[in-house]
Coordinates of C-alpha atoms in Angstrom, one line a residue:
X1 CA 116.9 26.9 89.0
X2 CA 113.6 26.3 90.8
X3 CA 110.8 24.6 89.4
X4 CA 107.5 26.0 90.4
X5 CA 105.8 22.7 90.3
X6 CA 101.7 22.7 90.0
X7 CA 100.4 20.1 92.0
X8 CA 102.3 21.5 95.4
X9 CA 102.0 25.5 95.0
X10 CA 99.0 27.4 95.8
X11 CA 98.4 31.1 95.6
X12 CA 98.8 32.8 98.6
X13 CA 95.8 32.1 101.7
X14 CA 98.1 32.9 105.2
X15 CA 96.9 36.1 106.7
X16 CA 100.5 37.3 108.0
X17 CA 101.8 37.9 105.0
X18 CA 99.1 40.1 104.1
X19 CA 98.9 41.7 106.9
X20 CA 102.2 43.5 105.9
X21 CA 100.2 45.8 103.4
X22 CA 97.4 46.6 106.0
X23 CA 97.5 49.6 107.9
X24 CA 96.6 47.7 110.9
X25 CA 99.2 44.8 111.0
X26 CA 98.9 44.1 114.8
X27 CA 100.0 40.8 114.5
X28 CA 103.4 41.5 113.4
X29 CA 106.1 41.3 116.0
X30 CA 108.4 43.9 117.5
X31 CA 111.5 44.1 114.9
X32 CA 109.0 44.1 112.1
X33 CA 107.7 47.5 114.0
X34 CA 111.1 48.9 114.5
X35 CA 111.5 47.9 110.4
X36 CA 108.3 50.5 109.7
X37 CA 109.6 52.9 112.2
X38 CA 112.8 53.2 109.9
X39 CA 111.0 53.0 107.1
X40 CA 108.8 56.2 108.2
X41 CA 111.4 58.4 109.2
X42 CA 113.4 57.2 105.6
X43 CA 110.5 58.7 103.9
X44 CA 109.8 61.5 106.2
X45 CA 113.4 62.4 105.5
X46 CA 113.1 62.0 101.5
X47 CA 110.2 64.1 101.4
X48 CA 111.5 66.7 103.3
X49 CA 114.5 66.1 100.5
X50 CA 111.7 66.3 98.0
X51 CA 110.5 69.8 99.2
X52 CA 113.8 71.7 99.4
X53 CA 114.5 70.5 96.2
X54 CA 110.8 71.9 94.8
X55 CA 111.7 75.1 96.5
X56 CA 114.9 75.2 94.9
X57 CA 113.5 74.7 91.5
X58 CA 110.8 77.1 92.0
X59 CA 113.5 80.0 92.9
X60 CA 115.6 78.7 89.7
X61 CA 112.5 79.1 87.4
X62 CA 110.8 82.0 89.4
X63 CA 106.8 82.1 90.3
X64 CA 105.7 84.0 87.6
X65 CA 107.0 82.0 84.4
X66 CA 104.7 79.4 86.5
X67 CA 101.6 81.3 86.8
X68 CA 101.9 82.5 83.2
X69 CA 102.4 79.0 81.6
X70 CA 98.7 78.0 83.9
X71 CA 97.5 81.1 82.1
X72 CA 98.0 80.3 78.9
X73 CA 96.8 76.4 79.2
X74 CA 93.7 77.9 80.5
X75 CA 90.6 75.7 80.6
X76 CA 92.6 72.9 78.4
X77 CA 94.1 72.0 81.9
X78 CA 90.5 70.4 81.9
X79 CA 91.0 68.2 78.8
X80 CA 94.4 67.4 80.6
X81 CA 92.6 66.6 83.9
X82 CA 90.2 64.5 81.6
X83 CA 93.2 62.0 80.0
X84 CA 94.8 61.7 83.7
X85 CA 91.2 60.2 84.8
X86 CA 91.1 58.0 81.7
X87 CA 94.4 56.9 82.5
X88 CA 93.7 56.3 85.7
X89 CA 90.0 54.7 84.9
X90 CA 92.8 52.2 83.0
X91 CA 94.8 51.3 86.0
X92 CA 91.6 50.7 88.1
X93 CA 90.3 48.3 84.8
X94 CA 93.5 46.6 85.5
X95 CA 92.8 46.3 88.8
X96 CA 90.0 44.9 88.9
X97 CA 91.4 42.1 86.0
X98 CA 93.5 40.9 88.4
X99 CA 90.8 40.0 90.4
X100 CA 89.6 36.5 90.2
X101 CA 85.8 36.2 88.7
X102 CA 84.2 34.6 91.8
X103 CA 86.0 37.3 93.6
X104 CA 84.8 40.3 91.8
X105 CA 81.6 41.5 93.7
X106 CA 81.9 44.9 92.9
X107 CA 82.3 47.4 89.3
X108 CA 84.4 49.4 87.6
X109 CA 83.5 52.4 88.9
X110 CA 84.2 51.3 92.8
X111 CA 87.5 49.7 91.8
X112 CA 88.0 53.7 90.2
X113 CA 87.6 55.5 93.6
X114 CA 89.3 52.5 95.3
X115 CA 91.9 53.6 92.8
X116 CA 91.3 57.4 93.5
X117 CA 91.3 56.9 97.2
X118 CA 94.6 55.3 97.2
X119 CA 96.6 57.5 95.0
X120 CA 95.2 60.3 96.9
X121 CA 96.8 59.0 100.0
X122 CA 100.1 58.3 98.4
X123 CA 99.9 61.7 97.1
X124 CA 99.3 63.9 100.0
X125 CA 101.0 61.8 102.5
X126 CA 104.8 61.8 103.0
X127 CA 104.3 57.8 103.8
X128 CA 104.1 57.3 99.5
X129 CA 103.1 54.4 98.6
X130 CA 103.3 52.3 101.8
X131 CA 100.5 53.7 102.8
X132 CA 98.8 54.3 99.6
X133 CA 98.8 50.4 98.6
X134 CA 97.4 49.5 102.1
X135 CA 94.4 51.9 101.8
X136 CA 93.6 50.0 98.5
X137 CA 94.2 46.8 100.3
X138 CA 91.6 47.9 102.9
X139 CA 89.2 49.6 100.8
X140 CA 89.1 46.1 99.0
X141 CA 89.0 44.1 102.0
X142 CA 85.4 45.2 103.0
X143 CA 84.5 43.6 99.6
X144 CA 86.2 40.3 99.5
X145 CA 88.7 38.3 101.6
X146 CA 91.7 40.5 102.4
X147 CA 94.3 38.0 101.2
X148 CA 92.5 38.0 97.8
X149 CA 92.7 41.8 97.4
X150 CA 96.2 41.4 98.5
X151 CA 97.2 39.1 96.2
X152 CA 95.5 41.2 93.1
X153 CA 97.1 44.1 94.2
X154 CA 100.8 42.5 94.1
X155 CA 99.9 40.7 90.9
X156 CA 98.6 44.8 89.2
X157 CA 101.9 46.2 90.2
X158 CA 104.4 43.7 89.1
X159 CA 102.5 43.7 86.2
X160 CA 102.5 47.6 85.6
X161 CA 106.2 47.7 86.4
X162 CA 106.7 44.9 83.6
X163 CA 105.2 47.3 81.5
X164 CA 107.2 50.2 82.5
X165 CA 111.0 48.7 81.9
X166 CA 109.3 47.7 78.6
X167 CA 108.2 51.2 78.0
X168 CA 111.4 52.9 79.4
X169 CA 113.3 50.4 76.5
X170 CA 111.3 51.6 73.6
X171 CA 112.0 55.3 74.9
X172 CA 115.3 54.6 75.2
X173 CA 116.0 53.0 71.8
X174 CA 114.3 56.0 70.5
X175 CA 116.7 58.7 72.5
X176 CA 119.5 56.9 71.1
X177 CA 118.5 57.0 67.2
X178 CA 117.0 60.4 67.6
X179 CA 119.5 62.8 69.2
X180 CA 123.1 63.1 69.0
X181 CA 124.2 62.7 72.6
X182 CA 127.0 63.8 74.8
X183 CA 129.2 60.2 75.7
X184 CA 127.9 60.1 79.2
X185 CA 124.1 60.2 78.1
X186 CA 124.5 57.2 75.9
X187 CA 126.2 55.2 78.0
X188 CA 123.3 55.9 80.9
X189 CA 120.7 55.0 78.5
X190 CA 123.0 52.0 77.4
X191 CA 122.9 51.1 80.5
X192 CA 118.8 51.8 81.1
X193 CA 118.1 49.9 78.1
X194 CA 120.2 46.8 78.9
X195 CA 118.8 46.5 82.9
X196 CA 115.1 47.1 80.8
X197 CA 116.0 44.2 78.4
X198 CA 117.8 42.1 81.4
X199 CA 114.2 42.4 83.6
X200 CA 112.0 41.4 80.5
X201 CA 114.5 38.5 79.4
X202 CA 114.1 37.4 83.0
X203 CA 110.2 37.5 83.2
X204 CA 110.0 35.9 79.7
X205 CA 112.0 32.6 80.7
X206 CA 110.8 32.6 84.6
X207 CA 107.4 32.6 82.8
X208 CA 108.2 29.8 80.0
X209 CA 110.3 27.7 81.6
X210 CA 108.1 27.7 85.0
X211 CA 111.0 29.4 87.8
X212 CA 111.1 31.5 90.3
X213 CA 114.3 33.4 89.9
X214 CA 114.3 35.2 93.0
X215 CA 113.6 32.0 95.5
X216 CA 116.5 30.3 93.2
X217 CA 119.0 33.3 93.8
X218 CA 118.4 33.9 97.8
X219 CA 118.7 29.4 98.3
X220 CA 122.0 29.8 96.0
X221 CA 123.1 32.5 98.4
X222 CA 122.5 30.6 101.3
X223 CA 123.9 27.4 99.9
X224 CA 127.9 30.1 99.1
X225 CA 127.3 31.5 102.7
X226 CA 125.7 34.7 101.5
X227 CA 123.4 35.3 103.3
X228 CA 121.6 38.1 102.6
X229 CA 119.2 39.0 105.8
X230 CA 116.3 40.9 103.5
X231 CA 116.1 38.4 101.3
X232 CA 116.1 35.5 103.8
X233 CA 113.3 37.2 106.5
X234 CA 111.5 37.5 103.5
X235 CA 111.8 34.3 101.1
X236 CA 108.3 32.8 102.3
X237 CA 106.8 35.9 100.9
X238 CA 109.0 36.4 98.1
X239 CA 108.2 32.8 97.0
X240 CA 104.4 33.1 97.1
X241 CA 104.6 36.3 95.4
X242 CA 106.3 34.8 92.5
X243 CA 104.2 31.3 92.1
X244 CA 101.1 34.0 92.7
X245 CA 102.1 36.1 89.3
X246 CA 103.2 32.0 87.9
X247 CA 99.6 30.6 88.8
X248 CA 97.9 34.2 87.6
X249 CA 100.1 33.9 84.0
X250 CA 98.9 30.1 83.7
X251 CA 95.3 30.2 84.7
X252 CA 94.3 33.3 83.7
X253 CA 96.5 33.8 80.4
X254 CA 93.8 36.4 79.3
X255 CA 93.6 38.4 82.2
X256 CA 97.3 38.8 81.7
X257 CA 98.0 39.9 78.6
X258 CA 94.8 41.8 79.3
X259 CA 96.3 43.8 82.4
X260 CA 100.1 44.5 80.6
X261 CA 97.7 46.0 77.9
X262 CA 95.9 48.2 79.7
X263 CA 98.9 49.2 81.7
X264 CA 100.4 49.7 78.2
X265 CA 97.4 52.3 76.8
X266 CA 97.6 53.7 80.2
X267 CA 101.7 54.7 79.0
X268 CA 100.2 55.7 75.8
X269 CA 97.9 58.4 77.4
X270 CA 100.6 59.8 79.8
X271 CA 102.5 60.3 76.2
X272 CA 99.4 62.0 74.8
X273 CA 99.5 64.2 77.7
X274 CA 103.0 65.4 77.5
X275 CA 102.1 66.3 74.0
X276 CA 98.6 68.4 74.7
X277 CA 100.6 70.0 77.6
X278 CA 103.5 70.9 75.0
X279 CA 101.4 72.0 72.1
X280 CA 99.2 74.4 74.7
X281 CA 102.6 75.8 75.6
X282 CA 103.2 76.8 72.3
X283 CA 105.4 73.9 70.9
X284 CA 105.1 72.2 68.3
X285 CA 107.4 68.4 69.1
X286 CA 108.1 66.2 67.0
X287 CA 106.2 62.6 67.4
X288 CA 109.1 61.3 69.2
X289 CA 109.9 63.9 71.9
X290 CA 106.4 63.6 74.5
X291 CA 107.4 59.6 74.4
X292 CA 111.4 60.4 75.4
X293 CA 110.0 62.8 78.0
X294 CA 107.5 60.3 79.7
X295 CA 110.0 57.3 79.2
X296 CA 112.9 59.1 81.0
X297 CA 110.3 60.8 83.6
X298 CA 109.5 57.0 84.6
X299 CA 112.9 56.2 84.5
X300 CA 113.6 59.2 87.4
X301 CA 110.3 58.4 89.1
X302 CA 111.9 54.5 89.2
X303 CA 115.1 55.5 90.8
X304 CA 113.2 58.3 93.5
X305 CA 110.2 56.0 94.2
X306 CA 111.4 56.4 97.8
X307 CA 110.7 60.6 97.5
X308 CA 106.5 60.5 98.6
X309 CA 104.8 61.6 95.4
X310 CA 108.3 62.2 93.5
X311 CA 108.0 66.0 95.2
X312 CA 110.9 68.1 94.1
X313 CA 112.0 65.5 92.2
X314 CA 109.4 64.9 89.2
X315 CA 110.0 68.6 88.8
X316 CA 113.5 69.4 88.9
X317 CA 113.8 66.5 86.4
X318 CA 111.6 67.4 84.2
X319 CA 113.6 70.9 83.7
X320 CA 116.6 69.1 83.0
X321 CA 114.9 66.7 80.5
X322 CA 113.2 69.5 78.9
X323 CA 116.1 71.7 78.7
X324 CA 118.4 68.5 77.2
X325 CA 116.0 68.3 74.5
X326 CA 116.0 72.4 73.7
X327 CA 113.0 73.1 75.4
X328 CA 112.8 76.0 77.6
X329 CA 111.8 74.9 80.9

């Protein structure tokens, strides 16, 4: 496996590469274009996958059942509105902890709207994240050099999605002991729970034992005659990425464990949603059930990342998950 060796590696300073998350990027060459043009008519098409499917689930449910649950949460959709901007005042903190010190010329409360600005884009814009990351990525760039903000950004997400698969195990593991389920529901969250162990196994060595596991897997490719195009156009990248999140977990050993934990209180206050929301509706859960509900809704919004803003999707799923636990949707 590859070695990530100190003296020769160095965090990411090429502007191409960066480029690729800017919503500029007039330096990139003609099939990289055609790439994006594909990519915006995928997500085009997904959202518009994403709507019927909202539609559909509005029909199922019927407008009124909606309207009457938005009565009866009444102003304590503003105590909801309240935790989502805490847990989103966490992801900014993150944020900006993933910026190096000498970097850091700004506060909190710019890295929250650059936060704010961002999601907002990703939100109301059929491009999803694509777009959303490179507004951040521009937003930061007007405070420190591009590739820096870049770089932070990258390191954030991995980061959060570490602390998502370890999330979506504990959920998982939880499911299974709680409720008695049908075969073909615990085998899927068999499954879920072993790829969620598998990805953390994986970060846990490539961390200790110094390896970049992707770089290792696309030169062992090569070397059998597999040749997998994506991964080859995109090793360079692939391999700074990974000595970037290397070089951030062996320099800055604070800020890391520091970023996973906010990331981690930032799960814990989705949860605490999920259970206001409940209890306004008239339930009363049990502990357990708002962290199986927020633990499977990441795992759908994992698998439809490609849908813009999960539209359709977030909500269809969530009737089935409620209704698989007894709740009436």
């Amino acid at each position: 496996m590859i070695e990530i060796e100190e003296q020769k590696i160095e965090p990411v300073t090429t502007a191409p590469d960066a480029d690729l998350l800017t919503p500029a990027g007039e330096q990139q060459d003609a099939p990289a274009s055609k790439q994006r043009g594909w990519g915006f008519w995928l997500h085009a098409v997904a959202f518009l996958f994403g709507l019927a499917l909202l539609i559909y689930v509005i029909n199922r449910v019927g407008v009124q059942p909606i309207f009457d649950a938005l009565a009866q949460i009444g102003f304590g959709f503003l105590l909801l509105l309240s935790l989502s901007g805490v847990r989103h005042f966490c992801r900014a903190m993150s944020m900006l902890a993933a910026i190096p010190a000498e970097h850091r010329r700004f506060g909190i409360w710019q890295a929250f709207a650059t936060r704010l600005s961002g999601e907002a884009i990703s939100f109301l814009t059929f491009t999803g994240p694509l777009l959303g990351e490179a507004t951040k990525a521009a937003l930061l760039r007007r405070r420190m050099p591009l590739v820096t903000g870049v770089q932070a950004l990258v390191v954030d997400n991995l980061l959060y999605n570490l602390s998502v698969a370890l999330f979506i195990l504990s959920g998982t593991c939880v499911m299974l002991l709680a409720y008695d389920l049908p075969d073909a529901a615990h085998y899927a969250l068999l499954l879920i729970a072993a790829c969620a162990t598998a990805t953390l196994i994986a970060v846990g060595l490539a961390l200790n034992r110094r390896v970049m596991p992707v770089t290792w897997l696309t030169e062992r490719l090569v070397r059998l005659n597999l040749r997998p195009q994506l991964l080859i156009k995109r090793s360079e990248h692939i391999h700074h990425v990974e000595s970037n999140v290397y070089h951030f977990y062996r320099d800055r050993r604070g800020a890391f464990f520091g970023v996973v934990g906010l990331n981690l209180l930032a799960h814990v206050l989705s949860v605490a949603e999920v259970l206001l929301t409940l209890r306004m509706l008239g339930f009363r859960p049990a502990a357990h059930v708002p962290y199986v509900i927020e633990s499977l809704t990441k795992v759908v919004n994992f698998i439809f990342g490609f849908v813009p803003a999960t539209i359709g999707v977030y909500e269809g799923s969530t009737e089935i998950i409620l209704r698989t636990l007894g709740f009436a949707a």
